PDB file of C-alpha atoms in Angstrom:
ATOM      1  CA  UNK A   1       0.000   0.000   0.000  1.00 93.00           C
ATOM      2  CA  UNK A   2       0.899   3.655  -0.209  1.00 98.00           C
ATOM      3  CA  UNK A   3       1.930   5.128   3.138  1.00 98.00           C
ATOM      4  CA  UNK A   4       2.747   8.650   4.272  1.00 98.00           C
ATOM      5  CA  UNK A   5       6.302   7.593   5.160  1.00 98.00           C
ATOM      6  CA  UNK A   6       6.868   6.632   1.505  1.00 98.00           C
ATOM      7  CA  UNK A   7       5.940  10.156   0.429  1.00 98.00           C
ATOM      8  CA  UNK A   8       8.357  11.679   2.931  1.00 98.00           C
ATOM      9  CA  UNK A   9      11.096   9.424   1.554  1.00 98.00           C
ATOM     10  CA  UNK A  10      10.143  10.360  -2.016  1.00 98.00           C
ATOM     11  CA  UNK A  11      10.524  14.043  -1.147  1.00 98.00           C
ATOM     12  CA  UNK A  12      14.101  13.335  -0.061  1.00 98.00           C
ATOM     13  CA  UNK A  13      14.802  11.561  -3.359  1.00 98.00           C
ATOM     14  CA  UNK A  14      13.354  14.502  -5.304  1.00 98.00           C
ATOM     15  CA  UNK A  15      15.256  17.216  -3.423  1.00 98.00           C
ATOM     16  CA  UNK A  16      17.135  19.213  -6.037  1.00 96.00           C
ATOM     17  CA  UNK A  17      15.388  17.342  -8.854  1.00 97.00           C
ATOM     18  CA  UNK A  18      11.752  18.479  -8.826  1.00 98.00           C
ATOM     19  CA  UNK A  19      10.799  22.119  -8.410  1.00 98.00           C
ATOM     20  CA  UNK A  20       8.745  23.242  -5.452  1.00 98.00           C
ATOM     21  CA  UNK A  21       5.995  24.758  -7.579  1.00 98.00           C
ATOM     22  CA  UNK A  22       4.196  27.874  -6.360  1.00 98.00           C
ATOM     23  CA  UNK A  23       0.753  28.150  -4.800  1.00 98.00           C
ATOM     24  CA  UNK A  24      -0.632  31.081  -6.767  1.00 98.00           C
ATOM     25  CA  UNK A  25      -3.581  33.380  -6.176  1.00 98.00           C
ATOM     26  CA  UNK A  26      -5.053  36.588  -7.520  1.00 98.00           C
ATOM     27  CA  UNK A  27      -6.712  39.024  -5.145  1.00 97.00           C
ATOM     28  CA  UNK A  28      -8.843  40.378  -7.977  1.00 98.00           C
ATOM     29  CA  UNK A  29      -9.983  36.895  -8.973  1.00 98.00           C
ATOM     30  CA  UNK A  30     -10.776  35.992  -5.374  1.00 98.00           C
ATOM     31  CA  UNK A  31     -12.870  39.129  -5.052  1.00 97.00           C
ATOM     32  CA  UNK A  32     -14.721  38.304  -8.260  1.00 97.00           C
ATOM     33  CA  UNK A  33     -15.537  34.681  -7.398  1.00 98.00           C
ATOM     34  CA  UNK A  34     -16.226  35.190  -3.709  1.00 98.00           C
ATOM     35  CA  UNK A  35     -13.759  32.730  -2.220  1.00 98.00           C
ATOM     36  CA  UNK A  36     -10.004  32.229  -1.890  1.00 98.00           C
ATOM     37  CA  UNK A  37      -8.638  30.140  -4.739  1.00 98.00           C
ATOM     38  CA  UNK A  38      -5.070  28.865  -4.412  1.00 98.00           C
ATOM     39  CA  UNK A  39      -3.648  27.258  -7.541  1.00 98.00           C
ATOM     40  CA  UNK A  40      -0.868  24.676  -7.272  1.00 98.00           C
ATOM     41  CA  UNK A  41       0.928  25.341 -10.556  1.00 98.00           C
ATOM     42  CA  UNK A  42       2.439  22.002 -11.580  1.00 98.00           C
ATOM     43  CA  UNK A  43       2.365  23.343 -15.128  1.00 98.00           C
ATOM     44  CA  UNK A  44       5.567  25.121 -14.022  1.00 98.00           C
ATOM     45  CA  UNK A  45       7.198  21.837 -13.018  1.00 98.00           C
ATOM     46  CA  UNK A  46      10.117  20.442 -15.010  1.00 97.00           C
ATOM     47  CA  UNK A  47       8.814  18.824 -18.231  1.00 95.00           C
ATOM     48  CA  UNK A  48       5.626  20.901 -17.878  1.00 96.00           C
ATOM     49  CA  UNK A  49       3.693  18.592 -15.572  1.00 97.00           C
ATOM     50  CA  UNK A  50       3.804  16.746 -12.251  1.00 98.00           C
ATOM     51  CA  UNK A  51       4.826  13.480 -13.899  1.00 97.00           C
ATOM     52  CA  UNK A  52       8.588  13.799 -13.409  1.00 98.00           C
ATOM     53  CA  UNK A  53       8.058  13.400  -9.657  1.00 98.00           C
ATOM     54  CA  UNK A  54       6.736   9.851  -9.779  1.00 98.00           C
ATOM     55  CA  UNK A  55       8.865   8.821 -12.732  1.00 98.00           C
ATOM     56  CA  UNK A  56      12.101   9.885 -11.060  1.00 98.00           C
ATOM     57  CA  UNK A  57      11.257   8.220  -7.735  1.00 98.00           C
ATOM     58  CA  UNK A  58      10.276   4.985  -9.500  1.00 98.00           C
ATOM     59  CA  UNK A  59      13.402   4.817 -11.664  1.00 98.00           C
ATOM     60  CA  UNK A  60      15.582   5.721  -8.664  1.00 98.00           C
ATOM     61  CA  UNK A  61      14.135   2.677  -6.854  1.00 98.00           C
ATOM     62  CA  UNK A  62      15.398   0.246  -9.518  1.00 98.00           C
ATOM     63  CA  UNK A  63      18.516  -1.845  -9.051  1.00 97.00           C
ATOM     64  CA  UNK A  64      21.670  -1.095 -10.996  1.00 96.00           C
ATOM     65  CA  UNK A  65      20.983  -4.072 -13.261  1.00 97.00           C
ATOM     66  CA  UNK A  66      17.409  -2.988 -13.902  1.00 97.00           C
ATOM     67  CA  UNK A  67      18.541   0.506 -14.806  1.00 97.00           C
ATOM     68  CA  UNK A  68      21.143  -0.875 -17.222  1.00 97.00           C
ATOM     69  CA  UNK A  69      18.379  -2.815 -19.029  1.00 97.00           C
ATOM     70  CA  UNK A  70      16.400   0.384 -19.515  1.00 97.00           C
ATOM     71  CA  UNK A  71      12.791   1.397 -18.989  1.00 98.00           C
ATOM     72  CA  UNK A  72       9.645   1.414 -21.109  1.00 97.00           C
ATOM     73  CA  UNK A  73       6.509   3.519 -20.660  1.00 96.00           C
ATOM     74  CA  UNK A  74       3.265   4.276 -22.474  1.00 91.00           C
ATOM     75  CA  UNK A  75       1.688   7.704 -22.365  1.00 87.00           C
ATOM     76  CA  UNK A  76      -0.231  10.362 -24.271  1.00 77.00           C
ATOM     77  CA  UNK A  77       2.564  12.764 -23.407  1.00 83.00           C
ATOM     78  CA  UNK A  78       3.089  13.985 -19.849  1.00 92.00           C
ATOM     79  CA  UNK A  79       4.182  10.672 -18.325  1.00 94.00           C
ATOM     80  CA  UNK A  80       6.277  10.161 -21.460  1.00 92.00           C
ATOM     81  CA  UNK A  81       8.186  13.381 -20.882  1.00 94.00           C
ATOM     82  CA  UNK A  82       8.556  12.725 -17.172  1.00 96.00           C
ATOM     83  CA  UNK A  83      10.012   9.255 -17.752  1.00 97.00           C
ATOM     84  CA  UNK A  84      12.225  10.488 -20.599  1.00 96.00           C
ATOM     85  CA  UNK A  85      13.726  13.323 -18.557  1.00 96.00           C
ATOM     86  CA  UNK A  86      14.143  11.257 -15.387  1.00 98.00           C
ATOM     87  CA  UNK A  87      15.696   8.316 -17.219  1.00 97.00           C
ATOM     88  CA  UNK A  88      18.126  10.477 -19.167  1.00 97.00           C
ATOM     89  CA  UNK A  89      19.170  12.311 -16.008  1.00 96.00           C
ATOM     90  CA  UNK A  90      20.055   8.957 -14.413  1.00 97.00           C
ATOM     91  CA  UNK A  91      21.714   7.573 -17.535  1.00 97.00           C
ATOM     92  CA  UNK A  92      18.977   4.995 -18.129  1.00 98.00           C
ATOM     93  CA  UNK A  93      17.879   4.104 -21.696  1.00 97.00           C
ATOM     94  CA  UNK A  94      14.158   4.683 -22.277  1.00 97.00           C
ATOM     95  CA  UNK A  95      11.544   3.820 -24.886  1.00 96.00           C
ATOM     96  CA  UNK A  96       8.123   5.481 -24.864  1.00 95.00           C
ATOM     97  CA  UNK A  97       4.970   4.274 -26.631  1.00 94.00           C
ATOM     98  CA  UNK A  98       2.814   7.265 -27.611  1.00 90.00           C
ATOM     99  CA  UNK A  99      -0.320   7.762 -29.728  1.00 87.00           C
ATOM    100  CA  UNK A 100       0.467   9.125 -33.162  1.00 90.00           C
ATOM    101  CA  UNK A 101      -2.090  11.921 -32.626  1.00 85.00           C
ATOM    102  CA  UNK A 102      -0.535  13.107 -29.344  1.00 83.00           C
ATOM    103  CA  UNK A 103       0.078  16.874 -29.239  1.00 80.00           C
ATOM    104  CA  UNK A 104       3.131  17.682 -31.333  1.00 84.00           C
ATOM    105  CA  UNK A 105       4.836  19.433 -28.427  1.00 83.00           C
ATOM    106  CA  UNK A 106       4.626  16.249 -26.340  1.00 85.00           C
ATOM    107  CA  UNK A 107       5.970  14.001 -29.094  1.00 90.00           C
ATOM    108  CA  UNK A 108       8.804  16.419 -29.852  1.00 91.00           C
ATOM    109  CA  UNK A 109       9.779  17.031 -26.241  1.00 92.00           C
ATOM    110  CA  UNK A 110       9.786  13.337 -25.349  1.00 92.00           C
ATOM    111  CA  UNK A 111      12.307  12.652 -28.099  1.00 93.00           C
ATOM    112  CA  UNK A 112      14.359  15.704 -27.178  1.00 95.00           C
ATOM    113  CA  UNK A 113      14.522  14.586 -23.546  1.00 95.00           C
ATOM    114  CA  UNK A 114      16.345  11.510 -24.845  1.00 94.00           C
ATOM    115  CA  UNK A 115      13.777   8.732 -25.302  1.00 95.00           C
ATOM    116  CA  UNK A 116      13.155   6.527 -28.306  1.00 94.00           C
ATOM    117  CA  UNK A 117       9.524   7.193 -29.302  1.00 94.00           C
ATOM    118  CA  UNK A 118       7.301   4.499 -30.827  1.00 93.00           C
ATOM    119  CA  UNK A 119       3.886   5.670 -32.040  1.00 93.00           C
ATOM    120  CA  UNK A 120       0.656   3.694 -32.386  1.00 92.00           C
ATOM    121  CA  UNK A 121      -2.919   4.236 -33.572  1.00 88.00           C
ATOM    122  CA  UNK A 122      -5.031   5.279 -30.577  1.00 79.00           C
ATOM    123  CA  UNK A 123      -8.163   3.655 -32.064  1.00 79.00           C
ATOM    124  CA  UNK A 124      -6.783   0.292 -33.149  1.00 83.00           C
ATOM    125  CA  UNK A 125      -3.647  -0.111 -31.043  1.00 84.00           C
ATOM    126  CA  UNK A 126      -3.166  -1.332 -27.460  1.00 87.00           C
ATOM    127  CA  UNK A 127      -0.441   0.842 -25.949  1.00 86.00           C
ATOM    128  CA  UNK A 128      -0.140  -1.202 -22.780  1.00 87.00           C
ATOM    129  CA  UNK A 129       0.371  -4.435 -24.740  1.00 92.00           C
ATOM    130  CA  UNK A 130       2.927  -2.799 -27.028  1.00 93.00           C
ATOM    131  CA  UNK A 131       4.866  -1.561 -23.996  1.00 93.00           C
ATOM    132  CA  UNK A 132       4.616  -4.899 -22.166  1.00 93.00           C
ATOM    133  CA  UNK A 133       5.863  -6.750 -25.256  1.00 95.00           C
ATOM    134  CA  UNK A 134       8.793  -4.348 -25.572  1.00 93.00           C
ATOM    135  CA  UNK A 135       9.677  -4.841 -21.930  1.00 95.00           C
ATOM    136  CA  UNK A 136       9.510  -8.628 -22.312  1.00 95.00           C
ATOM    137  CA  UNK A 137      11.673  -8.571 -25.446  1.00 94.00           C
ATOM    138  CA  UNK A 138      14.367  -6.261 -24.080  1.00 93.00           C
ATOM    139  CA  UNK A 139      14.330  -6.965 -20.347  1.00 96.00           C
ATOM    140  CA  UNK A 140      13.452  -3.334 -19.657  1.00 97.00           C
ATOM    141  CA  UNK A 141      11.293  -2.321 -16.697  1.00 97.00           C
ATOM    142  CA  UNK A 142       7.808  -1.021 -17.447  1.00 97.00           C
ATOM    143  CA  UNK A 143       7.131   2.278 -15.673  1.00 97.00           C
ATOM    144  CA  UNK A 144       3.325   2.472 -15.362  1.00 94.00           C
ATOM    145  CA  UNK A 145       1.609   5.861 -15.653  1.00 94.00           C
ATOM    146  CA  UNK A 146      -0.246   5.643 -12.336  1.00 96.00           C
ATOM    147  CA  UNK A 147      -0.880   2.161 -10.922  1.00 96.00           C
ATOM    148  CA  UNK A 148       2.273   1.810  -8.831  1.00 97.00           C
ATOM    149  CA  UNK A 149       2.749   2.670  -5.138  1.00 98.00           C
ATOM    150  CA  UNK A 150       6.327   3.931  -5.489  1.00 98.00           C
ATOM    151  CA  UNK A 151       5.323   6.164  -8.387  1.00 98.00           C
ATOM    152  CA  UNK A 152       2.321   7.430  -6.388  1.00 98.00           C
ATOM    153  CA  UNK A 153       4.631   8.358  -3.539  1.00 98.00           C
ATOM    154  CA  UNK A 154       6.433  10.746  -5.876  1.00 98.00           C
ATOM    155  CA  UNK A 155       3.169  12.381  -6.904  1.00 98.00           C
ATOM    156  CA  UNK A 156       2.245  12.647  -3.233  1.00 98.00           C
ATOM    157  CA  UNK A 157       5.083  15.104  -2.652  1.00 98.00           C
ATOM    158  CA  UNK A 158       2.738  17.714  -4.131  1.00 98.00           C
ATOM    159  CA  UNK A 159       0.517  17.185  -1.095  1.00 98.00           C
ATOM    160  CA  UNK A 160       3.480  17.744   1.221  1.00 98.00           C
ATOM    161  CA  UNK A 161       4.283  20.998  -0.544  1.00 98.00           C
ATOM    162  CA  UNK A 162       0.681  22.212  -0.459  1.00 98.00           C
ATOM    163  CA  UNK A 163       0.390  21.532   3.277  1.00 98.00           C
ATOM    164  CA  UNK A 164       3.648  23.356   3.998  1.00 98.00           C
ATOM    165  CA  UNK A 165       2.717  26.273   1.736  1.00 98.00           C
ATOM    166  CA  UNK A 166      -0.678  26.622   3.429  1.00 98.00           C
ATOM    167  CA  UNK A 167       1.062  26.687   6.810  1.00 98.00           C
ATOM    168  CA  UNK A 168       3.367  29.474   5.600  1.00 98.00           C
ATOM    169  CA  UNK A 169       0.289  31.429   4.549  1.00 97.00           C
ATOM    170  CA  UNK A 170      -1.138  30.808   8.033  1.00 98.00           C
ATOM    171  CA  UNK A 171      -4.254  29.261   6.535  1.00 98.00           C
ATOM    172  CA  UNK A 172      -5.876  25.915   5.814  1.00 98.00           C
ATOM    173  CA  UNK A 173      -7.865  24.590   2.880  1.00 98.00           C
ATOM    174  CA  UNK A 174     -11.519  23.658   3.109  1.00 98.00           C
ATOM    175  CA  UNK A 175     -11.155  21.633  -0.075  1.00 98.00           C
ATOM    176  CA  UNK A 176      -8.558  20.470  -2.561  1.00 98.00           C
ATOM    177  CA  UNK A 177      -9.650  19.675  -6.118  1.00 98.00           C
ATOM    178  CA  UNK A 178      -7.389  17.746  -8.479  1.00 98.00           C
ATOM    179  CA  UNK A 179      -7.580  16.581 -12.118  1.00 98.00           C
ATOM    180  CA  UNK A 180      -7.858  12.803 -12.353  1.00 98.00           C
ATOM    181  CA  UNK A 181      -7.003  10.294 -15.046  1.00 96.00           C
ATOM    182  CA  UNK A 182      -5.910   6.942 -13.660  1.00 96.00           C
ATOM    183  CA  UNK A 183      -5.898   8.294 -10.117  1.00 98.00           C
ATOM    184  CA  UNK A 184      -2.235   8.190  -9.119  1.00 98.00           C
ATOM    185  CA  UNK A 185      -1.820  11.932  -8.603  1.00 98.00           C
ATOM    186  CA  UNK A 186      -4.819  12.359  -6.345  1.00 98.00           C
ATOM    187  CA  UNK A 187      -4.051   9.135  -4.472  1.00 98.00           C
ATOM    188  CA  UNK A 188      -0.628  10.501  -3.568  1.00 98.00           C
ATOM    189  CA  UNK A 189      -1.888  13.962  -2.673  1.00 98.00           C
ATOM    190  CA  UNK A 190      -4.807  12.591  -0.653  1.00 98.00           C
ATOM    191  CA  UNK A 191      -2.488  10.312   1.321  1.00 98.00           C
ATOM    192  CA  UNK A 192      -0.249  13.240   2.241  1.00 98.00           C
ATOM    193  CA  UNK A 193      -3.155  15.531   3.087  1.00 98.00           C
ATOM    194  CA  UNK A 194      -4.836  12.861   5.219  1.00 98.00           C
ATOM    195  CA  UNK A 195      -1.832  13.047   7.530  1.00 98.00           C
ATOM    196  CA  UNK A 196      -1.093  16.782   7.361  1.00 98.00           C
ATOM    197  CA  UNK A 197      -4.523  18.347   6.767  1.00 98.00           C
ATOM    198  CA  UNK A 198      -7.225  15.761   7.511  1.00 98.00           C
ATOM    199  CA  UNK A 199     -10.038  18.330   7.561  1.00 98.00           C
ATOM    200  CA  UNK A 200      -9.437  19.259   3.915  1.00 98.00           C
ATOM    201  CA  UNK A 201     -12.069  17.771   1.606  1.00 98.00           C
ATOM    202  CA  UNK A 202     -10.415  16.000  -1.354  1.00 98.00           C
ATOM    203  CA  UNK A 203     -12.305  16.119  -4.671  1.00 98.00           C
ATOM    204  CA  UNK A 204     -11.711  14.913  -8.226  1.00 98.00           C
ATOM    205  CA  UNK A 205     -12.254  16.703 -11.532  1.00 98.00           C
ATOM    206  CA  UNK A 206     -12.650  14.847 -14.831  1.00 98.00           C
ATOM    207  CA  UNK A 207     -13.973  15.553 -18.343  1.00 98.00           C
ATOM    208  CA  UNK A 208     -17.569  14.687 -19.169  1.00 97.00           C
ATOM    209  CA  UNK A 209     -17.843  11.116 -20.537  1.00 97.00           C
ATOM    210  CA  UNK A 210     -14.482  10.274 -18.915  1.00 97.00           C
ATOM    211  CA  UNK A 211     -15.579  10.668 -15.287  1.00 98.00           C
ATOM    212  CA  UNK A 212     -14.879   7.047 -14.407  1.00 98.00           C
ATOM    213  CA  UNK A 213     -13.466   7.903 -10.986  1.00 98.00           C
ATOM    214  CA  UNK A 214     -16.478  10.040 -10.068  1.00 98.00           C
ATOM    215  CA  UNK A 215     -18.904   7.300 -11.067  1.00 98.00           C
ATOM    216  CA  UNK A 216     -16.766   4.621  -9.442  1.00 98.00           C
ATOM    217  CA  UNK A 217     -16.798   6.538  -6.159  1.00 98.00           C
ATOM    218  CA  UNK A 218     -20.593   6.678  -6.322  1.00 97.00           C
ATOM    219  CA  UNK A 219     -20.838   2.974  -7.192  1.00 98.00           C
ATOM    220  CA  UNK A 220     -18.258   1.879  -4.621  1.00 97.00           C
ATOM    221  CA  UNK A 221     -16.395  -0.134  -7.260  1.00 98.00           C
ATOM    222  CA  UNK A 222     -14.379   0.463 -10.417  1.00 98.00           C
ATOM    223  CA  UNK A 223     -16.635   1.476 -13.321  1.00 97.00           C
ATOM    224  CA  UNK A 224     -15.413   2.051 -16.876  1.00 96.00           C
ATOM    225  CA  UNK A 225     -16.343   4.716 -19.401  1.00 95.00           C
ATOM    226  CA  UNK A 226     -18.691   4.202 -22.322  1.00 93.00           C
ATOM    227  CA  UNK A 227     -16.867   4.026 -25.682  1.00 89.00           C
ATOM    228  CA  UNK A 228     -17.432   6.442 -28.537  1.00 89.00           C
ATOM    229  CA  UNK A 229     -16.478   9.762 -26.948  1.00 92.00           C
ATOM    230  CA  UNK A 230     -13.521  12.091 -27.310  1.00 91.00           C
ATOM    231  CA  UNK A 231     -12.147  14.923 -25.200  1.00 94.00           C
ATOM    232  CA  UNK A 232      -9.752  17.843 -25.497  1.00 94.00           C
ATOM    233  CA  UNK A 233      -8.431  16.765 -22.060  1.00 94.00           C
ATOM    234  CA  UNK A 234      -6.073  14.164 -23.548  1.00 89.00           C
ATOM    235  CA  UNK A 235      -3.787  14.063 -20.515  1.00 91.00           C
ATOM    236  CA  UNK A 236      -6.490  12.737 -18.154  1.00 94.00           C
ATOM    237  CA  UNK A 237      -8.501  10.467 -20.446  1.00 92.00           C
ATOM    238  CA  UNK A 238      -8.545   6.905 -19.092  1.00 90.00           C
ATOM    239  CA  UNK A 239     -11.080   4.108 -19.438  1.00 91.00           C
ATOM    240  CA  UNK A 240     -11.252   2.907 -15.839  1.00 95.00           C
ATOM    241  CA  UNK A 241      -9.608   3.811 -12.507  1.00 97.00           C
ATOM    242  CA  UNK A 242      -6.430   1.950 -11.564  1.00 97.00           C
ATOM    243  CA  UNK A 243      -6.596  -1.286  -9.606  1.00 97.00           C
ATOM    244  CA  UNK A 244      -4.189   0.121  -7.013  1.00 98.00           C
ATOM    245  CA  UNK A 245      -5.238   3.756  -7.099  1.00 98.00           C
ATOM    246  CA  UNK A 246      -8.976   3.268  -6.680  1.00 98.00           C
ATOM    247  CA  UNK A 247      -8.986   1.630  -3.211  1.00 98.00           C
ATOM    248  CA  UNK A 248      -6.930   4.589  -1.930  1.00 98.00           C
ATOM    249  CA  UNK A 249      -9.237   7.124  -3.545  1.00 98.00           C
ATOM    250  CA  UNK A 250     -12.354   5.275  -2.423  1.00 98.00           C
ATOM    251  CA  UNK A 251     -11.134   5.712   1.139  1.00 98.00           C
ATOM    252  CA  UNK A 252      -9.810   9.282   0.975  1.00 98.00           C
ATOM    253  CA  UNK A 253     -11.753  11.173  -1.730  1.00 98.00           C
ATOM    254  CA  UNK A 254     -14.996  12.899  -0.745  1.00 98.00           C
ATOM    255  CA  UNK A 255     -16.603  13.466  -4.138  1.00 97.00           C
ATOM    256  CA  UNK A 256     -15.975  13.992  -7.827  1.00 98.00           C
ATOM    257  CA  UNK A 257     -16.997  16.484 -10.512  1.00 98.00           C
ATOM    258  CA  UNK A 258     -17.388  16.159 -14.283  1.00 98.00           C
ATOM    259  CA  UNK A 259     -16.645  19.259 -16.354  1.00 98.00           C
ATOM    260  CA  UNK A 260     -17.596  20.219 -19.895  1.00 97.00           C
ATOM    261  CA  UNK A 261     -15.135  21.372 -22.528  1.00 97.00           C
ATOM    262  CA  UNK A 262     -16.639  24.858 -22.241  1.00 97.00           C
ATOM    263  CA  UNK A 263     -15.903  24.789 -18.488  1.00 98.00           C
ATOM    264  CA  UNK A 264     -12.300  23.745 -19.199  1.00 98.00           C
ATOM    265  CA  UNK A 265     -11.695  26.434 -21.809  1.00 98.00           C
ATOM    266  CA  UNK A 266     -13.148  29.082 -19.494  1.00 97.00           C
ATOM    267  CA  UNK A 267     -10.729  27.911 -16.790  1.00 98.00           C
ATOM    268  CA  UNK A 268      -7.783  28.030 -19.196  1.00 98.00           C
ATOM    269  CA  UNK A 269      -8.717  31.609 -20.038  1.00 98.00           C
ATOM    270  CA  UNK A 270      -9.003  32.569 -16.359  1.00 98.00           C
ATOM    271  CA  UNK A 271      -5.616  31.032 -15.585  1.00 98.00           C
ATOM    272  CA  UNK A 272      -4.047  33.001 -18.435  1.00 97.00           C
ATOM    273  CA  UNK A 273      -5.796  36.265 -17.623  1.00 97.00           C
ATOM    274  CA  UNK A 274      -5.539  36.273 -13.836  1.00 98.00           C
ATOM    275  CA  UNK A 275      -2.490  34.134 -13.015  1.00 98.00           C
ATOM    276  CA  UNK A 276      -0.539  34.454 -16.273  1.00 98.00           C
ATOM    277  CA  UNK A 277       0.017  30.720 -16.663  1.00 97.00           C
ATOM    278  CA  UNK A 278      -0.600  28.329 -19.565  1.00 98.00           C
ATOM    279  CA  UNK A 279      -2.593  25.229 -18.660  1.00 98.00           C
ATOM    280  CA  UNK A 280      -3.349  22.324 -20.968  1.00 96.00           C
ATOM    281  CA  UNK A 281      -7.034  21.318 -21.040  1.00 97.00           C
ATOM    282  CA  UNK A 282      -6.694  18.321 -18.715  1.00 97.00           C
ATOM    283  CA  UNK A 283      -4.497  20.314 -16.379  1.00 98.00           C
ATOM    284  CA  UNK A 284      -7.219  22.961 -16.025  1.00 98.00           C
ATOM    285  CA  UNK A 285     -10.006  20.525 -15.080  1.00 98.00           C
ATOM    286  CA  UNK A 286      -9.857  21.197 -11.327  1.00 98.00           C
ATOM    287  CA  UNK A 287      -9.984  24.972 -11.799  1.00 98.00           C
ATOM    288  CA  UNK A 288     -12.878  24.413 -14.228  1.00 98.00           C
ATOM    289  CA  UNK A 289     -14.840  22.499 -11.599  1.00 98.00           C
ATOM    290  CA  UNK A 290     -14.192  25.063  -8.884  1.00 98.00           C
ATOM    291  CA  UNK A 291     -15.083  28.091 -11.016  1.00 98.00           C
ATOM    292  CA  UNK A 292     -18.234  26.500 -12.410  1.00 97.00           C
ATOM    293  CA  UNK A 293     -19.542  25.661  -8.934  1.00 94.00           C
ATOM    294  CA  UNK A 294     -18.335  28.873  -7.309  1.00 95.00           C
ATOM    295  CA  UNK A 295     -21.494  29.306  -5.219  1.00 95.00           C
ATOM    296  CA  UNK A 296     -20.586  26.093  -3.409  1.00 95.00           C
ATOM    297  CA  UNK A 297     -17.315  27.600  -2.208  1.00 97.00           C
ATOM    298  CA  UNK A 298     -18.427  31.075  -1.104  1.00 97.00           C
ATOM    299  CA  UNK A 299     -16.275  32.319   1.767  1.00 97.00           C
ATOM    300  CA  UNK A 300     -14.030  29.232   1.742  1.00 98.00           C
ATOM    301  CA  UNK A 301     -10.430  28.486   0.821  1.00 98.00           C
ATOM    302  CA  UNK A 302      -9.956  26.027  -2.028  1.00 98.00           C
ATOM    303  CA  UNK A 303      -6.773  24.597  -3.537  1.00 98.00           C
ATOM    304  CA  UNK A 304      -6.959  23.562  -7.192  1.00 98.00           C
ATOM    305  CA  UNK A 305      -4.109  21.636  -8.787  1.00 98.00           C
ATOM    306  CA  UNK A 306      -3.128  22.569 -12.343  1.00 98.00           C
ATOM    307  CA  UNK A 307      -1.450  19.324 -13.284  1.00 98.00           C
ATOM    308  CA  UNK A 308       0.184  20.302 -16.573  1.00 97.00           C
ATOM    309  CA  UNK A 309       0.753  22.911 -19.246  1.00 96.00           C
ATOM    310  CA  UNK A 310       1.930  20.886 -22.238  1.00 92.00           C
ATOM    311  CA  UNK A 311      -0.250  22.204 -25.032  1.00 92.00           C
ATOM    312  CA  UNK A 312       0.663  23.411 -28.520  1.00 90.00           C
ATOM    313  CA  UNK A 313       0.507  27.209 -28.374  1.00 91.00           C
ATOM    314  CA  UNK A 314      -1.520  27.490 -31.585  1.00 92.00           C
ATOM    315  CA  UNK A 315      -4.049  25.028 -30.164  1.00 93.00           C
ATOM    316  CA  UNK A 316      -4.122  26.853 -26.825  1.00 95.00           C
ATOM    317  CA  UNK A 317      -4.668  30.175 -28.564  1.00 95.00           C
ATOM    318  CA  UNK A 318      -7.483  28.713 -30.677  1.00 95.00           C
ATOM    319  CA  UNK A 319      -9.249  27.360 -27.599  1.00 94.00           C
ATOM    320  CA  UNK A 320      -9.101  30.729 -25.874  1.00 93.00           C
ATOM    321  CA  UNK A 321     -10.199  32.721 -28.905  1.00 90.00           C
ATOM    322  CA  UNK A 322     -12.933  30.403 -30.171  1.00 83.00           C
ATOM    323  CA  UNK A 323     -14.035  28.488 -27.090  1.00 66.00           C
TER     324      UNK A 323
END
């Protein structure tokens, strides 16, 4: 299982590797929405998302022989870049399986961080099988995107930082809302916050039609998404919560929200206008949920995690101008 002590240890491993990202706010925005919104800007993390935290901690846990054999991962982009950068920094060969329609910036950056990139068709291909087969053929270690306790401990260091940053501000959070794909990020954060800020309500944010964690929490068991839908939130689109992440989230998460693409684009615009940061659509999901339901949070303090900012600038500009 994932334990708080693992997160503390992960923070020691990440010292000098991962940035302590800021907890941002805008007084004008707070006045406009009627509550205090604190944004944990993981879009400013190395590689443009939180993913380097878990990837680095996981690769650092491998034996010398395992590192020599290399690592393999599958990802739509953020985990890919995190694994690529972490592996290269430790001198470990890496191969990443990515969808051929992944944002160009994510494909390009993954290769530039030093990984060999293998693309597949998102509709007809099975990325997990491709990666598993590669690992079996080469002896490399598969670095999963979320369903791994060591990797989750790295993501949980965000929760440590948030708790410490809140203490420095001499405040506490009534709620913390986080974008969710497979559930590893929120599982790590929730585990840290359960120890350091147990009164904070932990909530998920997902795109409409891909709110498998929200529906699973309501059902009390893992529930998958219906096929046939698409989303601009490519970084948090998964079919079903993780086998290891969901029991943690079932225990620690209070509730979940599903947001529309219009909600997400409005949040991206607010983040650009008021906090001067670029968020990718999936990364903005938590802010989208909080801003849409602002009446719910009147007079409270809410932390929203912006999990990533890896979006092609032309695409980002088009969303903001036409959304």
